[in-house]
Amino acid sequence: MDSKTVATILTDFRAGRLSLDDALEKFRDLPYEDLDYAKIDHHRMLRQGFPEVVFAQGKTTAQVAAIVERLARVNGNVIASRATPEMYETVRTLVPDAEYHELARMIVVRREEIAIDSERVILVMTAGTSDIPVAEEAALTAEIMGNKVTRVFDVGVAGIHRLLAQRHTIDQANVLIVVAGMEGALASVVGGMVAKPVIAVPTSVGYGANFGGIAALLAMLNSCAAGVAVVNIDNGFGAGRLASIINKMR
Amino acid sequence: MDSKTVATILTDFRAGRLSLDDALEKFRDLPYEDLDYAKIDHHRMLRQGFPEVVFAQGKTTAQVAAIVERLARVNGNVIASRATPEMYETVRTLVPDAEYHELARMIVVRREEIAIDSERVILVMTAGTSDIPVAEEAALTAEIMGNKVTRVFDVGVAGIHRLLAQRHTIDQANVLIVVAGMEGALASVVGGMVAKPVIAVPTSVGYGANFGGIAALLAMLNSCAAGVAVVNIDNGFGAGRLASIINKMR
Amino acid sequence: MDSKTVATILTDFRAGRLSLDDALEKFRDLPYEDLDYAKIDHHRMLRQGFPEVVFAQGKTTAQVAAIVERLARVNGNVIASRATPEMYETVRTLVPDAEYHELARMIVVRREEIAIDSERVILVMTAGTSDIPVAEEAALTAEIMGNKVTRVFDVGVAGIHRLLAQRHTIDQANVLIVVAGMEGALASVVGGMVAKPVIAVPTSVGYGANFGGIAALLAMLNSCAAGVAVVNIDNGFGAGRLASIINKMR
Amino acid sequence: MDSKTVATILTDFRAGRLSLDDALEKFRDLPYEDLDYAKIDHHRMLRQGFPEVVFAQGKTTAQVAAIVERLARVNGNVIASRATPEMYETVRTLVPDAEYHELARMIVVRREEIAIDSERVILVMTAGTSDIPVAEEAALTAEIMGNKVTRVFDVGVAGIHRLLAQRHTIDQANVLIVVAGMEGALASVVGGMVAKPVIAVPTSVGYGANFGGIAALLAMLNSCAAGVAVVNIDNGFGAGRLASIINKMR
Amino acid sequence: MDSKTVATILTDFRAGRLSLDDALEKFRDLPYEDLDYAKIDHHRMLRQGFPEVVFAQGKTTAQVAAIVERLARVNGNVIASRATPEMYETVRTLVPDAEYHELARMIVVRREEIAIDSERVILVMTAGTSDIPVAEEAALTAEIMGNKVTRVFDVGVAGIHRLLAQRHTIDQANVLIVVAGMEGALASVVGGMVAKPVIAVPTSVGYGANFGGIAALLAMLNSCAAGVAVVNIDNGFGAGRLASIINKMR
Amino acid sequence: MDSKTVATILTDFRAGRLSLDDALEKFRDLPYEDLDYAKIDHHRMLRQGFPEVVFAQGKTTAQVAAIVERLARVNGNVIASRATPEMYETVRTLVPDAEYHELARMIVVRREEIAIDSERVILVMTAGTSDIPVAEEAALTAEIMGNKVTRVFDVGVAGIHRLLAQRHTIDQANVLIVVAGMEGALASVVGGMVAKPVIAVPTSVGYGANFGGIAALLAMLNSCAAGVAVVNIDNGFGAGRLASIINKMR
Amino acid sequence: MDSKTVATILTDFRAGRLSLDDALEKFRDLPYEDLDYAKIDHHRMLRQGFPEVVFAQGKTTAQVAAIVERLARVNGNVIASRATPEMYETVRTLVPDAEYHELARMIVVRREEIAIDSERVILVMTAGTSDIPVAEEAALTAEIMGNKVTRVFDVGVAGIHRLLAQRHTIDQANVLIVVAGMEGALASVVGGMVAKPVIAVPTSVGYGANFGGIAALLAMLNSCAAGVAVVNIDNGFGAGRLASIINKMR
Amino acid sequence: MDSKTVATILTDFRAGRLSLDDALEKFRDLPYEDLDYAKIDHHRMLRQGFPEVVFAQGKTTAQVAAIVERLARVNGNVIASRATPEMYETVRTLVPDAEYHELARMIVVRREEIAIDSERVILVMTAGTSDIPVAEEAALTAEIMGNKVTRVFDVGVAGIHRLLAQRHTIDQANVLIVVAGMEGALASVVGGMVAKPVIAVPTSVGYGANFGGIAALLAMLNSCAAGVAVVNIDNGFGAGRLASIINKMR
């Protein structure tokens, strides 16, 4: 299936000219676009409500640019995570309206604003200042996918009063993302305070026996608070995506 | 605060004779019951909607029995996970209506049926037959907390057609719990098929380089499917609890 | 140096008939008693203020009994840690006034009460009920060495209000021992609340990715609270000994 | 044995002027060429049907160039894996017909085309785009050793329909090489689809808890699909070599 | 699809009354038999030429017996690996012609002799005597699947002359399985001697820094001999299965 | 609470115009200053007697400079650890009296000299010359917090006479910090010589199987000398802070 | 080569009726005795001066007994290490003059006394009492191989005066074996005191973060004392064998 | 003790003007030279027959240069290992006759030729070409300490005939150093061929699952050949030093 056909079907689907069933039918045989070095999963938008996200790390700049360009052609919004400024420079030549969020290391194409339910807030918290880049990756991901996000940074447990001062904000959140390196204890404390889902993101922040994030990862997995689940070390994107899925359930 | 006072307040609260605000007010100073070796967190029911769960492993039989008895006195439903048959025998002398689920290793007191929304199904899947005990811990936990649960066991990825045959069941689920040992690949495949939250539970099932569940744990943490989060190895209870929290969101 | 000579010198020293300098002089050449399989360090009492402690695990019952008997002959107080009930039965035939503390797995000979400064309290805390055996090893060690000890058990961070309710007790402590398994977060929270030394003891309590205590150990080593130091997994004795040393400084 | 003698014997053998038995006889005493820092195993061609392959990483540029030059003098085809562009520049001054494959990081001298049985295809698959360099090392190795190779890239299990769309290609393969980083699940799924040997190559692609390829390595070792064997992390060459050996069996 | 239907189709297929295409067609919808706790993959015989193998470890005795009974009903040959004598006693009541191989810990039902090509030998070697149980699991697996197997045990590299004395046997082998614990060096030496596939099986034999087989596993993965691939620690079955697949290629 | 208010309260408190109780009262609601990316814990000075210390690693230069500037505005003394020379250059533009200690990688603002009890000495020892940077971080920290510090470097146990020659200095110390990489044995030997608290700091100094400090860390945790506790690898600051707390106890 | 022939040749060799060259010649083709499950390396006595040693762990009782019987038939002295009392009972029925050393877990047949040079002493030291079994395995091995051995036990570094009191014995030793668990520091201290070879044996003695001997192993590998080499955890035999080889050099 | 005094005593000792006993007497109080950041152990020459060796890695260039200069002033021969070319440039300004061995990364001052017994050869072997730098560190160390050294490089076990061709050289060696990365199997094979001490040096050469030398380290520790002991990863110096000690025993 060549790119043009793929584009036509998807565009028609987004425009409502094709029903989901009809779109799926058309894609029965080959529901992705084949660039040889990448199979672009346009089908994902039908299946999961948001197009494939480009994990840029490990890809060449040319590959990232080409994939973003293809996705942008047929989807409203595109994300490339772990992208370097160099990658962005190349992407911009192909997709002029792409933006770069340096802190979160993300390239974003945002053409279609997704309706946001401002009653349902995703709260992104960090234990320290150094955890902010990962937290921003999570927050930005959730925002682009159509969620209201509140940020509370640097409330690690060694100054428990700083955390308790956020009690009200915590209680208001619908889904919580807790980002912490070092000993990762914040997830357990927050997990015990709420009856909402807590997504814990260990970070590689720290030194010595933190072993690149293992200390925080293990702490979060062993959390004595129920209601906490964990994603990969530094995986802000995954946390943001999952939080968005949960936040939109009804 | 002595046990009787605690009991009265909580009983009144459950019966609707006390509002949540009033109950919380009464508990301001010491919102738990102190047995010296354990601080029973009756407050949790107010805070998180379900009473504290007893993690029996590592406690003495006498401790487990006493804690279950106290919780049962003031709450409708009680769970003790990782409990041995011996523990159950002692618990039963104090709480005659306690049941034991051998496969899930759980003691359950179920006095109050929680209303279930049968439109929202939690699907519990296992990769193999040996993963079933952990899966049952998850499923039973979710059921007691008032959720409809469907079980699909032994659909590991090495026979992908067995998994694909469950396509319809998978599509209908509101939250998915994927339980797998060995290489833990099931979480990634399922995670890619749905736009719902997937809670992955690595198990210690396997041998050799599975290292007691590390192989499955790492696989699940590194899942290339977004929307997957992970709990501790063999932590069926945690998965069931989190799935229940998510399933009840609206 | 034969056992009798050693005994005479030490007895004279304890009785004040020999000064420290004179005792040390006598011990210049061979300041211990040689049983072939063990070199009993009677010198330690001169050097460190408390006689050598017997680490019973890995020794034969006969060895433990013989060493306790020799130490008891020349010292007021003797401790054997990680001792089994079987070891105690044999020790008792040689040292009738020996006691056994089952929870702490310690054999204790206590003939001389050490003066206690009741203004200076060592606080021993645990995160959970299952951590109590290790905590008791620490508490008992500190008590025998002449310290006032307060115990606060089961105040893990997932129920932060249970911990905060102990605020006053925590503020009064002179030295704190924090015993926790699973994710070990209690040390960080307590460490941030006080300006006193916190000795963190990771325990092997937990399962799965706690890896026999590694999770708690790493969490405590990476604590973002300054003022926290860590001893070996399950090393209640070491924590109690260090707390006693610190508590007696002036 | 000096280089010239070695060369003469090998050249005669390749030309059919010497039988295998006679060649082996001549090499009885010293069947390799000694450069002090390297013992070039010309014997390997007799023993294993393909000359020694140079693993360039860790060798100096001068060493790599000298070894390639010696091998090229007496063998038809030479491979140097993990070679840098700088190494190639030096090799080229000595062996002008050497080529460099940047993606696969290989220097290749190809003077003799080995007959290919186009009915027997080695299929090289990757889970992601970032795994391609390792896959190319495998594919190129197999091609130079005289095999027909098909490439299918970026068919990771999180988009299982992309993989299933390759069903026909997979069924046609005689030997399969599965290259995957992150959670390495592709090997298990493919292993369950075929009754042909599957060689799994974990890659270091990923981040955080992939631990430089350990996650994928463990997943592949624990694959619940029989018929899967694993080589070292990023070892494309080893996979290509083994696939070639198997593909030529009859 | 109920069990009887499954049985009829498979029996017809084995008897030649149904073509492969027709059998596959019949199985399109639900190609396995569902016991709730297990999905028996009868389809595997069509897909991979040998029925599903039961991994008994972690299953209950009742589960193992039921699965073996179902498989035996529709297939000629059945294997259950990692089976205890107790499991066998129960299986025997349902399947009287089942045999138990104690050394290899396998239950075998062998009703149909598969034709063996005695020119193609699978050689199973061990480094030590303690590695024999794993080797027997591999050898027995390969034999039941219709291969000629030669065993050479206790030829570890510390007595290299014992290995070299097997030179002729090694040269004659078509596929080699090398089973070794401790330092696992045998795989590298054998791998360098032949141009045939070598399947390396690390075992947990050893002590101390062998870490339950990790030492041998790493050694085999890092083998400097090309043509070696590795299966899980103690995975004799996997090695035997893969060797059989390779040995039957033409 | 804006920065100016915070500053006023703290300045009044340090000047004695406000009692501790009154200051705490004023801070009841929001006892820190919020910079969004950091919550500056001015409260810590009240709670722990020394202001928050800036862990510079992982923060941007702008963040470090801003935080130091705020802390310096309301506190007498400020420390930023793990700071680069570049960070210092920026800090100096905001806080001209800041100093940089290159060896210890610390930025220090020292406006208020804390009274030192010269009878109580903290002894900082290293096993080797390469451990000195970590030791200096510890020593400098303790000095700024008002302690007398003695340094004894390069007295590793492989030249035990060098250590024994320091006997007198060791006996005089009130608290000991032992900094060692490689095999970390110094902590055990020193721990056995004294009846004072020993804080062991493993360093990442070494190579090969030291694994970035794990060897020394494990050695120190397993020390057979009681009275030893351990901080994170390379954590000179933590050791200095804890030593200061202990040294000031009476 | 049948057992009788092997026996005749070896007996003649030991009796001096055959020269080494002649014996080696006779063994050219098959220099070991083949029991199928074991290849008994009689050749080792010619090659290494002492017959093969039986590592009993992991072998069946019947295998151990048969191998000891064969070795005893043609050699003067036989050792089986890691042997259980049960194994010994069976061996004794075949080899009545076999002895069992329970502490060292060794079966010994000693028919030929090897001349001992009493000027050259192997010193076996332990850090603690619990290390003695491993030390005895080393000491007994060295004694049987014809060395004078001195034992000094329980001189761990936490009581450095106990070690220094052994200064004279240490100085007199020709080869030193240092056996230590926990933090393994003894090897470094002893290594720095002598100019003789030190063989370090880590033991699994300890708990918690000793990880079954890893702490001591790493400490010994990272020893800052030159002249120290390390064998496997608990490998008393290997240390004794190597010490004997070195002690007999001239 | 100031530097001049130290120098005079040592110079007199080396010149024979002072007996060993007299020299030791003079050094009773302070047997080393104190540079603050380093305690130069001149005593080591008396104690161990060779002056302290400078481990340059981790020291500043100025420190290395100063220490070498001091050692060179009073000793004949000096070694600094792991030294960079930059360090050498600075050393040379202070010690003009210092040489630099780039491959071995060593600075050497060689003023006094130590008598060599050419009958006793230390054989240094490597498995591969990339292991040569570590091997050269070992060889050079042994040579400077007065030993005859033979080098045999690139004889890894995957080409076992290359190793066997060295049989004569191996048999002639008095002590063997085996340097190998990757799977480290060479030590086991060589260890089984000789009755001489084998010092195994694992190297960090390799990639992927070699984990920086762990694979080779574990293989060598688990060697089934007795007579093998292991030093730290890449520790050529330690191996050379120990080999020299053993080689000079009589």
PDB file of C-alpha atoms in Angstrom, chain E residues 172-244:
ATOM      1  CA  GLN E 172      31.288 -37.024  12.497  1.00  0.00           C
ATOM      2  CA  ALA E 173      28.524 -35.105  14.245  1.00  0.00           C
ATOM      3  CA  ASN E 174      25.972 -33.132  12.267  1.00  0.00           C
ATOM      4  CA  VAL E 175      24.793 -30.987  15.184  1.00  0.00           C
ATOM      5  CA  LEU E 176      26.492 -30.646  18.581  1.00  0.00           C
ATOM      6  CA  ILE E 177      24.996 -29.947  21.985  1.00  0.00           C
ATOM      7  CA  VAL E 178      27.562 -28.907  24.584  1.00  0.00           C
ATOM      8  CA  VAL E 179      26.405 -29.061  28.189  1.00  0.00           C
ATOM      9  CA  ALA E 180      28.658 -27.485  30.810  1.00  0.00           C
ATOM     10  CA  GLY E 181      28.508 -25.806  34.186  1.00  0.00           C
ATOM     11  CA  MET E 182      31.306 -24.157  36.166  1.00  0.00           C
ATOM     12  CA  GLU E 183      33.272 -22.048  33.662  1.00  0.00           C
ATOM     13  CA  GLY E 184      31.499 -23.390  30.577  1.00  0.00           C
ATOM     14  CA  ALA E 185      34.656 -23.347  28.459  1.00  0.00           C
ATOM     15  CA  LEU E 186      33.868 -26.543  26.568  1.00  0.00           C
ATOM     16  CA  ALA E 187      31.551 -24.737  24.167  1.00  0.00           C
ATOM     17  CA  SER E 188      34.315 -22.441  22.944  1.00  0.00           C
ATOM     18  CA  VAL E 189      36.812 -25.229  22.378  1.00  0.00           C
ATOM     19  CA  VAL E 190      34.329 -27.454  20.574  1.00  0.00           C
ATOM     20  CA  GLY E 191      32.966 -24.495  18.634  1.00  0.00           C
ATOM     21  CA  GLY E 192      36.429 -23.844  17.255  1.00  0.00           C
ATOM     22  CA  MET E 193      36.913 -27.454  16.148  1.00  0.00           C
ATOM     23  CA  VAL E 194      33.929 -27.852  13.867  1.00  0.00           C
ATOM     24  CA  ALA E 195      31.983 -26.147  11.092  1.00  0.00           C
ATOM     25  CA  LYS E 196      28.667 -27.443  12.399  1.00  0.00           C
ATOM     26  CA  PRO E 197      26.133 -25.733  14.643  1.00  0.00           C
ATOM     27  CA  VAL E 198      26.945 -25.904  18.324  1.00  0.00           C
ATOM     28  CA  ILE E 199      24.127 -25.431  20.825  1.00  0.00           C
ATOM     29  CA  ALA E 200      25.544 -24.539  24.215  1.00  0.00           C
ATOM     30  CA  VAL E 201      23.621 -25.355  27.384  1.00  0.00           C
ATOM     31  CA  PRO E 202      24.946 -23.750  30.560  1.00  0.00           C
ATOM     32  CA  THR E 203      24.129 -25.701  33.704  1.00  0.00           C
ATOM     33  CA  SER E 204      23.746 -24.619  37.295  1.00  0.00           C
ATOM     34  CA  VAL E 205      26.424 -27.140  38.299  1.00  0.00           C
ATOM     35  CA  GLY E 206      29.132 -25.607  40.449  1.00  0.00           C
ATOM     36  CA  TYR E 207      29.253 -23.425  43.540  1.00  0.00           C
ATOM     37  CA  GLY E 208      30.271 -20.007  44.778  1.00  0.00           C
ATOM     38  CA  ALA E 209      30.883 -17.560  41.970  1.00  0.00           C
ATOM     39  CA  ASN E 210      29.113 -19.747  39.418  1.00  0.00           C
ATOM     40  CA  PHE E 211      25.952 -18.002  40.682  1.00  0.00           C
ATOM     41  CA  GLY E 212      23.589 -20.783  39.700  1.00  0.00           C
ATOM     42  CA  GLY E 213      24.880 -21.016  36.159  1.00  0.00           C
ATOM     43  CA  ILE E 214      25.572 -17.381  35.329  1.00  0.00           C
ATOM     44  CA  ALA E 215      29.292 -18.007  34.949  1.00  0.00           C
ATOM     45  CA  ALA E 216      28.763 -20.707  32.349  1.00  0.00           C
ATOM     46  CA  LEU E 217      26.003 -18.728  30.640  1.00  0.00           C
ATOM     47  CA  LEU E 218      28.195 -15.638  30.227  1.00  0.00           C
ATOM     48  CA  ALA E 219      31.145 -17.695  29.056  1.00  0.00           C
ATOM     49  CA  MET E 220      29.042 -19.320  26.355  1.00  0.00           C
ATOM     50  CA  LEU E 221      27.501 -16.025  25.225  1.00  0.00           C
ATOM     51  CA  ASN E 222      30.969 -14.516  24.963  1.00  0.00           C
ATOM     52  CA  SER E 223      32.445 -17.486  23.156  1.00  0.00           C
ATOM     53  CA  CYS E 224      35.093 -16.366  20.722  1.00  0.00           C
ATOM     54  CA  ALA E 225      34.090 -19.278  18.485  1.00  0.00           C
ATOM     55  CA  ALA E 226      31.512 -18.393  15.856  1.00  0.00           C
ATOM     56  CA  GLY E 227      28.781 -20.942  15.266  1.00  0.00           C
ATOM     57  CA  VAL E 228      27.780 -21.213  18.917  1.00  0.00           C
ATOM     58  CA  ALA E 229      24.350 -20.236  20.229  1.00  0.00           C
ATOM     59  CA  VAL E 230      23.052 -20.554  23.746  1.00  0.00           C
ATOM     60  CA  VAL E 231      19.844 -21.633  25.441  1.00  0.00           C
ATOM     61  CA  ASN E 232      18.675 -21.037  29.004  1.00  0.00           C
ATOM     62  CA  ILE E 233      20.512 -22.469  32.011  1.00  0.00           C
ATOM     63  CA  ASP E 234      19.683 -26.174  32.431  1.00  0.00           C
ATOM     64  CA  ASN E 235      17.419 -26.071  29.347  1.00  0.00           C
ATOM     65  CA  GLY E 236      18.179 -29.520  27.984  1.00  0.00           C
ATOM     66  CA  PHE E 237      14.793 -29.754  26.314  1.00  0.00           C
ATOM     67  CA  GLY E 238      15.255 -26.554  24.335  1.00  0.00           C
ATOM     68  CA  ALA E 239      18.642 -27.679  23.093  1.00  0.00           C
ATOM     69  CA  GLY E 240      17.325 -31.074  22.070  1.00  0.00           C
ATOM     70  CA  ARG E 241      14.368 -29.544  20.273  1.00  0.00           C
ATOM     71  CA  LEU E 242      16.486 -27.030  18.351  1.00  0.00           C
ATOM     72  CA  ALA E 243      19.082 -29.669  17.476  1.00  0.00           C
ATOM     73  CA  SER E 244      16.319 -31.844  16.096  1.00  0.00           C
TER      74      SER E 244
END
